[in-house]
Short mmCIF file of C-alpha atoms (C1' of nucleotides) in Angstrom, two decimals:
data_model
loop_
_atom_site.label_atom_id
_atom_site.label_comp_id
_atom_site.label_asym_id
_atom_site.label_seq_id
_atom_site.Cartn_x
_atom_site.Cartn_y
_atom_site.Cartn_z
CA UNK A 76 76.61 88.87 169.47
CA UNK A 77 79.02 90.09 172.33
CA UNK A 78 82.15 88.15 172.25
CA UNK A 79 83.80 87.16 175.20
CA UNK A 80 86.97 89.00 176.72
CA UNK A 81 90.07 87.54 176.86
CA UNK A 82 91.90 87.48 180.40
CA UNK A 83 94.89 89.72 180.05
CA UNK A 84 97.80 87.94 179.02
CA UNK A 85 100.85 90.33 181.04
CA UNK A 86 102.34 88.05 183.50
CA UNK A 87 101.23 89.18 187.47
CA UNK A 88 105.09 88.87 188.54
CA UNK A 89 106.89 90.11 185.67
CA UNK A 90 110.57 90.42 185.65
CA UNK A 91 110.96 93.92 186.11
CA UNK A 92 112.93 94.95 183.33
CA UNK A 93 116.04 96.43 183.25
CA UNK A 94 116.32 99.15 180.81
CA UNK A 95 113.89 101.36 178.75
CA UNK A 96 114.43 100.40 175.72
CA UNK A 97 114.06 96.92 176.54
CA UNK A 98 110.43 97.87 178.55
CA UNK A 99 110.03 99.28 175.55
CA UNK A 100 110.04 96.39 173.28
CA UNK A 101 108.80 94.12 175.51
CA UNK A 102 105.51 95.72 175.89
CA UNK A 103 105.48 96.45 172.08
CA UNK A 104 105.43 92.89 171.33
CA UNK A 105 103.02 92.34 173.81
CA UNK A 106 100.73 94.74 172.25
CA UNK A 107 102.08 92.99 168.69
CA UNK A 108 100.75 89.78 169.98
CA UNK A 109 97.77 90.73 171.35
CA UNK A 110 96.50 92.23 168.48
CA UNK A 111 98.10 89.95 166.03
CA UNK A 112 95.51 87.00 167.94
CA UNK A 113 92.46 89.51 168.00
CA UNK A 114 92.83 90.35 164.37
CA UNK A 115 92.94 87.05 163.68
CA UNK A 116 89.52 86.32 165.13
CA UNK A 117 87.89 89.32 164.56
CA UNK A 118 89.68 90.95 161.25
CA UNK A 119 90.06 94.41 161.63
CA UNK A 120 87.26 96.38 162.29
CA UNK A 121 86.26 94.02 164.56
CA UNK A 122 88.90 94.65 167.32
CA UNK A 123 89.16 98.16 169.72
CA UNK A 124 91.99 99.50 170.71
CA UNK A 125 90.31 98.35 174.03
CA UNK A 126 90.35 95.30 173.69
CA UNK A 127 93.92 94.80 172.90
CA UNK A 128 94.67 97.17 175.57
CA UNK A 129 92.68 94.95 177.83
CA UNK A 130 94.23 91.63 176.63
CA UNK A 131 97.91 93.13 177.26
CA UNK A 132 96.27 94.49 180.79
CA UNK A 133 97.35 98.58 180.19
CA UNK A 134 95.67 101.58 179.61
CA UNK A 135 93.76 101.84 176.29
CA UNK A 136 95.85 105.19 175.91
CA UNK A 137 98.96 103.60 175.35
CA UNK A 138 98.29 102.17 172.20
CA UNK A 139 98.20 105.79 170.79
CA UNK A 140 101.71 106.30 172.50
CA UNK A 141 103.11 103.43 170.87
CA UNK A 142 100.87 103.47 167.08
CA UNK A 143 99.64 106.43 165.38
CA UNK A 144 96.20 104.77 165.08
CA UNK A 145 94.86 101.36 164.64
CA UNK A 146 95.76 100.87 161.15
CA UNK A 147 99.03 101.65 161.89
CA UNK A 148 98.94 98.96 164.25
CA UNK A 149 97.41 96.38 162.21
CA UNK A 150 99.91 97.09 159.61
CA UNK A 151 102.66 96.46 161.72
CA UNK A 152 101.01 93.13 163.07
CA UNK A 153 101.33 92.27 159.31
CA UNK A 154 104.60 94.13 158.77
CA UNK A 155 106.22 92.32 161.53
CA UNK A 156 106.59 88.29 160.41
CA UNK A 157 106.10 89.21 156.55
CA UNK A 158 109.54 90.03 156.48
CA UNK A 159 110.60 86.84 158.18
CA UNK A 160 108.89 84.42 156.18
CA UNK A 161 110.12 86.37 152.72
CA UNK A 162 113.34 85.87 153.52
CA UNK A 163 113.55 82.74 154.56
CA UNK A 164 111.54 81.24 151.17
CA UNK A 165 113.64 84.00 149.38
CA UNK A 166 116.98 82.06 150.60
CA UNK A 167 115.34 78.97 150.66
CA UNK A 168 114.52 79.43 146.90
CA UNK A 169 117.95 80.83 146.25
CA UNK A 170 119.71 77.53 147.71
CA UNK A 171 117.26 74.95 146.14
CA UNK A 172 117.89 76.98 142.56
CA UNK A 173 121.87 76.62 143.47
CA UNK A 174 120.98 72.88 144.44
CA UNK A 175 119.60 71.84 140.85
CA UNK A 176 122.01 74.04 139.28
CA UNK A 177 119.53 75.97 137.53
CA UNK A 178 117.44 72.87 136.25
CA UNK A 179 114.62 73.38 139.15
CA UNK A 180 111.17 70.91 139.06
CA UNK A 181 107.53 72.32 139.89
CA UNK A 182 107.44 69.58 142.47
CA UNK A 183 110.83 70.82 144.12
CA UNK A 184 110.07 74.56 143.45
CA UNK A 185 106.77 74.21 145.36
CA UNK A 186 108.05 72.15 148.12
CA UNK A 187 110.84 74.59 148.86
CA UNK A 188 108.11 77.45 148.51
CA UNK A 189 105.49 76.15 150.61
CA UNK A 190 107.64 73.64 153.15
CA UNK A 191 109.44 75.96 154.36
CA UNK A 192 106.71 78.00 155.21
CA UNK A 193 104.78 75.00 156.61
CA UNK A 194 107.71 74.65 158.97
CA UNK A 195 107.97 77.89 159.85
CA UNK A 196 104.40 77.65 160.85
CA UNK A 197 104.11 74.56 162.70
CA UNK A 198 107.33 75.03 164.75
CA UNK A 199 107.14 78.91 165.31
CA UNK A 200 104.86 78.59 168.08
CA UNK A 201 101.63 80.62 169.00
CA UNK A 202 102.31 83.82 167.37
CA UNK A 203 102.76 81.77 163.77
CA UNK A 204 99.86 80.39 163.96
CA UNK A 205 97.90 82.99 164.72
CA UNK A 206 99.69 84.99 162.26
CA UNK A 207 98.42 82.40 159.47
CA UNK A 208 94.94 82.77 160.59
CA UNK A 209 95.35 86.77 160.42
CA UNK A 210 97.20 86.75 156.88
CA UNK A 211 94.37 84.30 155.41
CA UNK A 212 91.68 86.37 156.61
CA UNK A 213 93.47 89.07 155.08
CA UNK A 214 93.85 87.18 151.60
CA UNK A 215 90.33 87.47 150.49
CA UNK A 216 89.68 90.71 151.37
CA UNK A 217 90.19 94.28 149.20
CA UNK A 218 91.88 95.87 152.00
CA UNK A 219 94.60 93.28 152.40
CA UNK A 220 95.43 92.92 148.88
CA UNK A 221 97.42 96.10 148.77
CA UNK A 222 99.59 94.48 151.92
CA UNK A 223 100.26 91.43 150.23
CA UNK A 224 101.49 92.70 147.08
CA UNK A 225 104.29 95.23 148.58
CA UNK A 226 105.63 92.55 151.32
CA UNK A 227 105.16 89.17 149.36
CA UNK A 228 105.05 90.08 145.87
CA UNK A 229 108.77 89.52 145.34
CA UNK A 230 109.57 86.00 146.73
CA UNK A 231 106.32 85.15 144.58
CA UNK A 232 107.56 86.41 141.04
CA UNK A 233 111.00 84.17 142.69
CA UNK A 234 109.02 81.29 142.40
CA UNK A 235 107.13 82.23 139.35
CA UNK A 236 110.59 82.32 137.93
CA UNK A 237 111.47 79.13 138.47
CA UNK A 238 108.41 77.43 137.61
CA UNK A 239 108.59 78.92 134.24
CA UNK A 240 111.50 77.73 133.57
CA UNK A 241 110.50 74.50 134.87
CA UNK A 242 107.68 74.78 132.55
CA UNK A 243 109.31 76.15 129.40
CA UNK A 244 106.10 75.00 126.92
CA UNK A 245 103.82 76.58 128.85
CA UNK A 246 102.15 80.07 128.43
CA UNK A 247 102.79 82.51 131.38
CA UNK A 248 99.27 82.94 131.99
CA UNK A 249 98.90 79.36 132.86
CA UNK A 250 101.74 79.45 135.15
CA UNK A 251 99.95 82.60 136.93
CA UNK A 252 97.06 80.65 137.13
CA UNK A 253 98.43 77.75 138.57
CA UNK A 254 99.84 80.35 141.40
CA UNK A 255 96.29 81.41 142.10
CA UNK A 256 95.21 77.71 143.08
CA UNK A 257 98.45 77.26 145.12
CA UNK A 258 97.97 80.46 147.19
CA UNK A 259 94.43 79.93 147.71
CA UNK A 260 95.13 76.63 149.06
CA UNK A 261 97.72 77.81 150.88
CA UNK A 262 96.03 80.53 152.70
CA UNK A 263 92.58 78.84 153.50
CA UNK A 264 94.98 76.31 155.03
CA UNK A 265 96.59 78.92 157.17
CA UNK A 266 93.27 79.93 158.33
CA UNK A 267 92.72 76.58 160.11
CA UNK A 268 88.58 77.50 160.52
CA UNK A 269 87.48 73.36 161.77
CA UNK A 270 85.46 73.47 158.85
CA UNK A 271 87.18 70.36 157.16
CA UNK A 272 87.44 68.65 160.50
CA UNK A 273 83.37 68.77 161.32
CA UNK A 274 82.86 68.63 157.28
CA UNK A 275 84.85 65.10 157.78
CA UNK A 276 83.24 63.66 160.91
CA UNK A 277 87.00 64.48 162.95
CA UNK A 278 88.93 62.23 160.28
CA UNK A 279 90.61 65.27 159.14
CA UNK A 280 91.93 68.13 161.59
CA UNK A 281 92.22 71.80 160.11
CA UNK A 282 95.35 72.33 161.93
CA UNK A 283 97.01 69.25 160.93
CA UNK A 284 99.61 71.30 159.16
CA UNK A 285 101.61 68.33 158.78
CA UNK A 286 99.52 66.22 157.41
CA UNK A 287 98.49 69.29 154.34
CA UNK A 288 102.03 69.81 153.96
CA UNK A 289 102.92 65.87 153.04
CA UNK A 290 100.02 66.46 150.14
CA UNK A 291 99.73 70.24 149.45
CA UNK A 292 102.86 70.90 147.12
CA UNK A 293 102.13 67.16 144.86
CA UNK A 294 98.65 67.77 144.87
CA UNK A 295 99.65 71.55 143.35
CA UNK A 296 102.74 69.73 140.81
CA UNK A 297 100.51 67.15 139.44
CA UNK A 298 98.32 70.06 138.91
CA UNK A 299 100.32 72.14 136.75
CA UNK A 300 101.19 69.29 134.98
CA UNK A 301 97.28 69.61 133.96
CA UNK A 302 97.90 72.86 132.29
CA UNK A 303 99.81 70.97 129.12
CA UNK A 304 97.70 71.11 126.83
CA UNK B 15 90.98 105.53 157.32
CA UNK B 16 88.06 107.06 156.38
CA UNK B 17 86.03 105.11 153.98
CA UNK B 18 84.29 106.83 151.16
CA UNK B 19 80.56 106.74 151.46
CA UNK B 20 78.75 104.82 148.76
CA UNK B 21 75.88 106.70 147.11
CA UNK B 22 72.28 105.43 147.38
CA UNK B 23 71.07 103.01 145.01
CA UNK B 24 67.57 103.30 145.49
CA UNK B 25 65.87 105.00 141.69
CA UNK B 26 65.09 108.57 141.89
CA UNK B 27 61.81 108.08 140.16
CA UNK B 28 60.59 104.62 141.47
CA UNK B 29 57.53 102.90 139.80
CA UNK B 30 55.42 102.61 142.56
CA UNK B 31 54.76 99.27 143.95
CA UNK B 32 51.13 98.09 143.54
CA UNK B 33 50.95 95.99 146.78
CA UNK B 34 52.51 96.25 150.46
CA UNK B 35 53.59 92.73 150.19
CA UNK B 36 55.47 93.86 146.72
CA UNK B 37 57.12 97.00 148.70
CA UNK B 38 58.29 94.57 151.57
CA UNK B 39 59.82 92.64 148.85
CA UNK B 40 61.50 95.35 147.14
CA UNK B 41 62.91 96.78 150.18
CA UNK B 42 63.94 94.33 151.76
CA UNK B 43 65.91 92.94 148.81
CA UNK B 44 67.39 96.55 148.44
CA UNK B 45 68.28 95.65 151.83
CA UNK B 46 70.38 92.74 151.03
CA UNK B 47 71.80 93.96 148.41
CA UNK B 48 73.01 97.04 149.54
CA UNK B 49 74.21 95.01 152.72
CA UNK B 50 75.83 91.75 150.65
CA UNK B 51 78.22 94.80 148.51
CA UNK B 52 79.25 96.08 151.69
CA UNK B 53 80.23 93.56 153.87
CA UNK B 54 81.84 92.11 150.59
CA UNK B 55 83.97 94.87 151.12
CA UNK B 56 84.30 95.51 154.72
CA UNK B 57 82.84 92.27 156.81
CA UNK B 58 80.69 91.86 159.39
CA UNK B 59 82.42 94.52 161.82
CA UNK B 60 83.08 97.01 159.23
CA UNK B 61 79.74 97.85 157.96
CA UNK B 62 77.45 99.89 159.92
CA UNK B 63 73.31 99.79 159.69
CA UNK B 64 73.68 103.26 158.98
CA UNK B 65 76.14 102.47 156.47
CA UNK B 66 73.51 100.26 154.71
CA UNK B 67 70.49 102.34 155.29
CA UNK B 68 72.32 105.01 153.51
CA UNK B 69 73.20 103.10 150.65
CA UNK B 70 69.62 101.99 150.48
CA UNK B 71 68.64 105.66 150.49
CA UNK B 72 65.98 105.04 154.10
CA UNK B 73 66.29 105.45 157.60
CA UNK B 74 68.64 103.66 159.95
CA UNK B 75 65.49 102.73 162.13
CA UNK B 76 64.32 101.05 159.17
CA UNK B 77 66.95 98.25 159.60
CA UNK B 78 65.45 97.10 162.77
CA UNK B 79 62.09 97.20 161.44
CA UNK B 80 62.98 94.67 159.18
CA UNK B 81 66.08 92.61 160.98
CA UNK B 82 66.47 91.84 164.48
CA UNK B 83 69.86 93.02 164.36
CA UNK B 84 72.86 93.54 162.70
CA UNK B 85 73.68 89.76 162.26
CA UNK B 86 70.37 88.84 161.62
CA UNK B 87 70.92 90.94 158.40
CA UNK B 88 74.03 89.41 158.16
CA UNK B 89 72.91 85.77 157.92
CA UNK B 90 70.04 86.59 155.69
CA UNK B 91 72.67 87.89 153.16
CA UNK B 92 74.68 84.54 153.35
CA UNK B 93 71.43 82.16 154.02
CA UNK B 94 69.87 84.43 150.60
CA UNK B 95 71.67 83.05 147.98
CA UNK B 96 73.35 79.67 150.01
CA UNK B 97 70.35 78.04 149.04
CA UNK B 98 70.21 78.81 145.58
CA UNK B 99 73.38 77.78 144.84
CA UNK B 100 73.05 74.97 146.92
CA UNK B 101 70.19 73.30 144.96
CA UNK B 102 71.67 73.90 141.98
CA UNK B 103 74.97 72.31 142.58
CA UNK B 104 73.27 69.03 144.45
CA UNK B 105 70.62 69.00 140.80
CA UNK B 106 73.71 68.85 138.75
CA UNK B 107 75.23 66.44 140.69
CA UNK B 108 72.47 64.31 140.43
CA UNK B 109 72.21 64.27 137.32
CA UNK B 110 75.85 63.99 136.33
CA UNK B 111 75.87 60.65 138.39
CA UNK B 112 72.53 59.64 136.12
CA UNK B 113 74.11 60.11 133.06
CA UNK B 114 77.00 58.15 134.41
CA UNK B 115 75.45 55.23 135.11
CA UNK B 116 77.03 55.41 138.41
CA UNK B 117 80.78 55.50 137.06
CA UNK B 118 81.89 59.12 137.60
CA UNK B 119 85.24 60.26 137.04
CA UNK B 120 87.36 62.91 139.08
CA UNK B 121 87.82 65.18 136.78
CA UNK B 122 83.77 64.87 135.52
CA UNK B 123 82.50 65.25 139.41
CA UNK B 124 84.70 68.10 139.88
CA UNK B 125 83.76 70.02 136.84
CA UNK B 126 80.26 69.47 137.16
CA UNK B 127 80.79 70.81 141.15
CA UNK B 128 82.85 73.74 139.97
CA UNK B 129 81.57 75.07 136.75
CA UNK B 130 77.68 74.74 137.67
CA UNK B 131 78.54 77.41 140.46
CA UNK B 132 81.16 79.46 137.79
CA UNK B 133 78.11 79.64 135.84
CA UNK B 134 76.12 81.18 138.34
CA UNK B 135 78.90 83.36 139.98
CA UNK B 136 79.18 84.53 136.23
CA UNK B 137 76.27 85.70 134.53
CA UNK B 138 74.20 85.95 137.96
CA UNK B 139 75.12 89.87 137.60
CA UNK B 140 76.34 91.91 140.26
CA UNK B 141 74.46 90.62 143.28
CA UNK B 142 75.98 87.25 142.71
CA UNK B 143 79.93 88.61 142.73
CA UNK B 144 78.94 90.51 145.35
CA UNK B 145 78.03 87.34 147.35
CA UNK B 146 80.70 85.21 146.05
CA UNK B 147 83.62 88.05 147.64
CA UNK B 148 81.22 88.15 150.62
CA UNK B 149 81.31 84.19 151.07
CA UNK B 150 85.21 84.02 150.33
CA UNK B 151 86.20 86.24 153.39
CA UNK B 152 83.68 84.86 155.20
CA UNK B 153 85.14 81.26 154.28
CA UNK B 154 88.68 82.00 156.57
CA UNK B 155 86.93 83.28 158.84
CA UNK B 156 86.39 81.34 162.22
CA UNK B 157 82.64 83.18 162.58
CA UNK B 158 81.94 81.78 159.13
CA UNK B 159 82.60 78.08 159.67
CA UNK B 160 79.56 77.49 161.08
CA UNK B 161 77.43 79.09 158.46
CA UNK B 162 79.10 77.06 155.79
CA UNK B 163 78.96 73.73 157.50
CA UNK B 164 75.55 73.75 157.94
CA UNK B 165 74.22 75.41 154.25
CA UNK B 166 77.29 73.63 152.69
CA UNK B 167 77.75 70.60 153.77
CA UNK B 168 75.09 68.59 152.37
CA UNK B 169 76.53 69.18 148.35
CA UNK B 170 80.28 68.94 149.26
CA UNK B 171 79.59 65.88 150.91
CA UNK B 172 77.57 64.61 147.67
CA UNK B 173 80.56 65.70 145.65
CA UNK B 174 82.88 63.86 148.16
CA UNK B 175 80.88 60.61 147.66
CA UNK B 176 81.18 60.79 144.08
CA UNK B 177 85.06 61.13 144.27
CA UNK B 178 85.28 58.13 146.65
CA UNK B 179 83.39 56.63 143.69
CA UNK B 180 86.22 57.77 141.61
CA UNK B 181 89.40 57.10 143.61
CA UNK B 182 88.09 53.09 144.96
CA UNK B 183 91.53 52.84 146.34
CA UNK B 184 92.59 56.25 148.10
CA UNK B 185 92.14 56.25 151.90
CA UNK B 186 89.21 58.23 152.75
CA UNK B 187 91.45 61.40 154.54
CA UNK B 188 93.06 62.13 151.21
CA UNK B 189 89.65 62.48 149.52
CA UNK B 190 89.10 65.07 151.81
CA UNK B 191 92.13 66.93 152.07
CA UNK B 192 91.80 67.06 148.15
CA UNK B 193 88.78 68.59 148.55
CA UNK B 194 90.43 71.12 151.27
CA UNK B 195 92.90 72.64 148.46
CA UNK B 196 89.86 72.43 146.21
CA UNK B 197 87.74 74.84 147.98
CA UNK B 198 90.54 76.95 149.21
CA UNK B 199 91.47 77.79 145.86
CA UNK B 200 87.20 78.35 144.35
CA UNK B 201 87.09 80.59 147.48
CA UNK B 202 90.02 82.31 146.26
CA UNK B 203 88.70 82.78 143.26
CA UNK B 204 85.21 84.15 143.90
CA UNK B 205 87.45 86.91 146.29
CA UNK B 206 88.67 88.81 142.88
CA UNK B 207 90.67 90.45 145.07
CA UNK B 208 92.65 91.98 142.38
CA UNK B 209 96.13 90.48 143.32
CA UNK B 210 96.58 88.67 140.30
CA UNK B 211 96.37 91.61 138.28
CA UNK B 212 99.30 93.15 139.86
CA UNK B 213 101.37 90.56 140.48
CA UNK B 214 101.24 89.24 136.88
CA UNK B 215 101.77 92.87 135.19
CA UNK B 216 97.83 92.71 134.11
CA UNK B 217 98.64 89.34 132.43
CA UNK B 218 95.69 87.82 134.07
CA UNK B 219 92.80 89.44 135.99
CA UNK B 220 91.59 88.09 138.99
CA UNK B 221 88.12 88.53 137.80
CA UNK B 222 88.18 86.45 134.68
CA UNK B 223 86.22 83.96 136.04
CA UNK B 224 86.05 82.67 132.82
CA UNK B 225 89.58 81.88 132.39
CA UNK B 226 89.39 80.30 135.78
CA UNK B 227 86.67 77.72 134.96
CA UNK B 228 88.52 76.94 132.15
CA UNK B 229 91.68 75.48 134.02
CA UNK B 230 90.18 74.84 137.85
CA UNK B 231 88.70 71.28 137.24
CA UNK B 232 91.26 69.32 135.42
CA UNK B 233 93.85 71.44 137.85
CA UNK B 234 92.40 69.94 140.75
CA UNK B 235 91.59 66.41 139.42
CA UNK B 236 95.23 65.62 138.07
CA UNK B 237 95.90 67.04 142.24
CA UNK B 238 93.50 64.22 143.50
CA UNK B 239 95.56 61.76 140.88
CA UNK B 240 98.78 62.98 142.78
CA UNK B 241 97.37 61.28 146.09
CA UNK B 242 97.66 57.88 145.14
CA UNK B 243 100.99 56.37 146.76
"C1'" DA C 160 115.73 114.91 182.36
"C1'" DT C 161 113.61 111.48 179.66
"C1'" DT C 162 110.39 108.03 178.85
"C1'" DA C 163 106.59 104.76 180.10
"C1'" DT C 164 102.15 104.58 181.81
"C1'" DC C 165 97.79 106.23 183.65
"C1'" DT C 166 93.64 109.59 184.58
"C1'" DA C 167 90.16 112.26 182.76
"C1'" DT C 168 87.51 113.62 179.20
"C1'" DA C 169 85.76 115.54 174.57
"C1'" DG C 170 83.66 114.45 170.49
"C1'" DA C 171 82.07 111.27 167.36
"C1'" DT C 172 79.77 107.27 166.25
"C1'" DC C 173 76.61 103.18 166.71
"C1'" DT C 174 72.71 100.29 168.10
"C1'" DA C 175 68.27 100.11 169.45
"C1'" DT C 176 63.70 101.71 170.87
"C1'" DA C 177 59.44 104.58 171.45
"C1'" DG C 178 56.32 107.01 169.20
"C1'" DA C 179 54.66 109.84 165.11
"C1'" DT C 180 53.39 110.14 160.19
"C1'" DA C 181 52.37 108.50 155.62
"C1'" DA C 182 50.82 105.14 152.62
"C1'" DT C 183 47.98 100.93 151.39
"C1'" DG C 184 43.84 97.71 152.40
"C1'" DC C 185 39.24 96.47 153.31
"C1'" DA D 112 42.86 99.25 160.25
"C1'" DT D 113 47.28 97.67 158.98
"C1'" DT D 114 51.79 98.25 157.52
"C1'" DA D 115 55.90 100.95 155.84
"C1'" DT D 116 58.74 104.62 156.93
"C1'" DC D 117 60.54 108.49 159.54
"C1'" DT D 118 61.74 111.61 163.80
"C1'" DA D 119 63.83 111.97 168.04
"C1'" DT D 120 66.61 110.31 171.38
"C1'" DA D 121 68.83 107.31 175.17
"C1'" DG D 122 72.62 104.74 176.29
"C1'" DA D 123 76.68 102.56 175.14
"C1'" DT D 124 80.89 102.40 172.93
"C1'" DC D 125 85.16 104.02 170.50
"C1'" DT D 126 89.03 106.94 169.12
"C1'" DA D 127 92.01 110.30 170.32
"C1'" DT D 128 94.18 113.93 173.06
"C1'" DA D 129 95.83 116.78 177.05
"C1'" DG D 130 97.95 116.59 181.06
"C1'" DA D 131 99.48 114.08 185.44
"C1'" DT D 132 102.28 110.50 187.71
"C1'" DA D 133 105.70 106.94 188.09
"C1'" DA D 134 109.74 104.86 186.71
"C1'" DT D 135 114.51 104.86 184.55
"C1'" DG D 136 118.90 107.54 183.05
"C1'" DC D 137 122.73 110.53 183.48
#
DNA sequence: ATTATCTATAGATCTATAGATAATGC
DNA sequence: ATTATCTATAGATCTATAGATAATGC
C-alpha cells in the first residue's frame, strides 16, 4: 500500500527572511506543520523523517538539526497547540465559574468546555484541524495516553470540578464516567474520518463541526442527568 | 524509543496436531493473534512481520507464506472477528424488535446494541480486548473508515432504523449524529487506554467494562431525548 | 564568527522471494 | 506427493551522523 507523496508545501518565491532567528522559526513551523498533517494521516510510525522533510522541500538531515529524533518531534507537534487550547478552556472555565457566581450547570459547564474548543477548531484554520485529527488518533492509543494526561489533565479535573458541584447527589465515579463518554465523543469528532457522512448517505458531514457542536454538549447534559439514580 | 520485544507465545511442548489442515489452523490463528495484540498496541505502521513472527515463535518468511502482505494480515485481523460480532449484534437486534412487537424504545435499542457487544468484548478473553483496542484506534483513523463502513454498516444502520422507530418526530440528521457521540464514546471505551485511571486517582479503571455497560445505554438514550427541540 | 542547510554515507532494519528441508498424506 | 516451515539473501528504505557549503551577524 504505497501512499502517495505530498507536493512540498515551501513557497517557490519565499520572502527571504530577514533575520536568523526568524528563518529559524519560520522553517520550524514549517516542519511543525508538516508533520503535524502527516501524523495525522499516518499516526506515528507511519511517517519518515523523509517524508516530512520532503513535504517542507529540505534536506531530510535537517530534521535532526532542529529535533533530537522523531519522537521528539512528534511530541512537540502535540506540545505545540496543547498549551493553547488548555488555556483558553482553563480561562474560559474560570470566567463562566465567575459568571454563575459559583452556582455552574452541566449544560453550561460543558458548553464552555467543549464550545470553546469547537471554536477554536473550526475558526483556527488548517493546522486546527489537522491537529484534531492527530490528537484523536492519539486518544485511543497506549502511547498517547501518557501525552494527554501531563498537558490536558488539569483543565479536565477544572471541569470535573464544576460538574460535581453541579451534581452534588451524585457519586464521583459517575461523574468520571460521564467524562469518559464526553471525551470519546469529543475526540472521534475531532478525527473527522467520513465515516458518518457515507454511513448516512451524505445527510451528515464528519466535518460539520458546527452542526456537532449545536448537539454535542445537550446530548452529553441530558446524559448525566441519566446517572440519577 | 525502543520498544521491548514481546516473548513468543507459541507452547514449548505443543501437542502435535493430527492433520495439516489442523496445523494451518493453529498457525494461522497464532498468526492473528499474535498480530491483533500488536497492532492493538502499535498500528498498522508500527508492527513489523518480524515483529509478529517473533511473537509467534516462526520465521519471518512464514508470514508471506500465509498473507500476501503486511495488510493482508492486517485486514484478516479486523475482517476475523468483524463478522462475529457483527452477526451477533444484527441476531439481537432482531430479536429485540420481535419481542417488541415492533415498538422499540431508545433506551431498549441502544442497550440491546451496546451490551450484546460488552458481553462479548467481556468474557471473549484476551483475543477479544485485544481486538476491541485494535478496532478503537483503527476507528479515528482515516485508513480505517473504509473497513468499518463496509463490515459495520449493515447493524448500525439496523440499530439506526430502530431509533427512527423510537424518535417518530426527530429529523433524520439528529438520529444520526446521536449515533456519532454514541460510537465515539463505545470506541473509547473498548481503547482501555488507561486514562481514566489516572485522571480519576484510580477511582475508576478504564477497563471496567463492566461498570461501563452499566451506565452507557441509558447515558446515551436520555442524549438522543436531548435532541428533540 | 555563527547559524542554517546540504552532501555523503554508515549501519540498521524491513519486505519479499527463491530455493532447501522437514513433516504429513495417500 | 503435498504442504508447512526454514535458510539465505537481494533490494529498498530509514535513522542518524560527520563534515562541507552557504547565508546572516558583528
Amino acid at each position: 500500500m504505497k501512499r502517495t507523496k505530498s507536493k512540498p508545501v515551501k513557497k517557490a518565491a519565499k520572502a527571504a527572511p530577514r533575520t536568523k532567528a526568524e528563518q529559524r522559526a519560520e522553517t520550524l513551523e514549517q516542519i511543525l506543520d508538516a508533520a503535524e498533517y502527516l501524523f495525522s494521516k499516518h499516526g506515528l510510525y507511519g511517517v519518515t523523517l523523509r517524508d516530512v522533510a520532503q513535504k517542507v522541500g529540505v534536506h531530510t538531515s535537517l530534521m535532526h538539526y532542529y529535533f533530537e529524533d522523531k519522537f521528539a518531534l512528534f511530541k512537540e507537534v502535540f506540545v505545540r497547540r496543547a498549551a493553547v487550547t488548555s488555556e483558553r478552556r482553563m480561562k474560559a472555565l474560570d470566567q463562566y465559574e465567575k459568571e454563575v457566581k459559583g452556582k455552574p450547570t452541566v449544560a453550561g459547564a460543558l458548553h464552555v468546555f467543549l464550545d470553546t474548543d469547537f471554536d477554536l477548531y473550526m475558526s483556527g484554520g488548517e493546522g486546527w484541524k489537522n491537529y484534531g485529527a492527530f490528537g484523536s488518533q492519539l486518544s485511543n492509543t497506549p502511547e498517547g495516553g501518557a501525552m494527554f494526561d501531563e498537558h490536558f489533565d488539569p483543565v479536565v479535573l477544572r471541569l470535573i470540578g464544576l460538574l460535581k458541584k453541579a451534581l452534588p447527589g451524585i457519586p464521583e465515579e459517575d461523574i468520571f464516567w460521564g467524562y469518559h463518554f464526553v471525551t470519546g465523543s469529543f475526540m472521534h469528532s475531532l478525527s473527522r474520518s467520513g465515516r458518518l457522512d457515507r454511513l448516512s448517505s451524505g445527510l451528515c458531514k464528519s466535518d460539520d463541526l458546527k452542526a456537532i457542536k449545536a448537539r454535542m454538549a445537550d446530548f452529553m447534559a441530558a446524559g448525566f442527568s441519566a446517572l440519577k439514580k
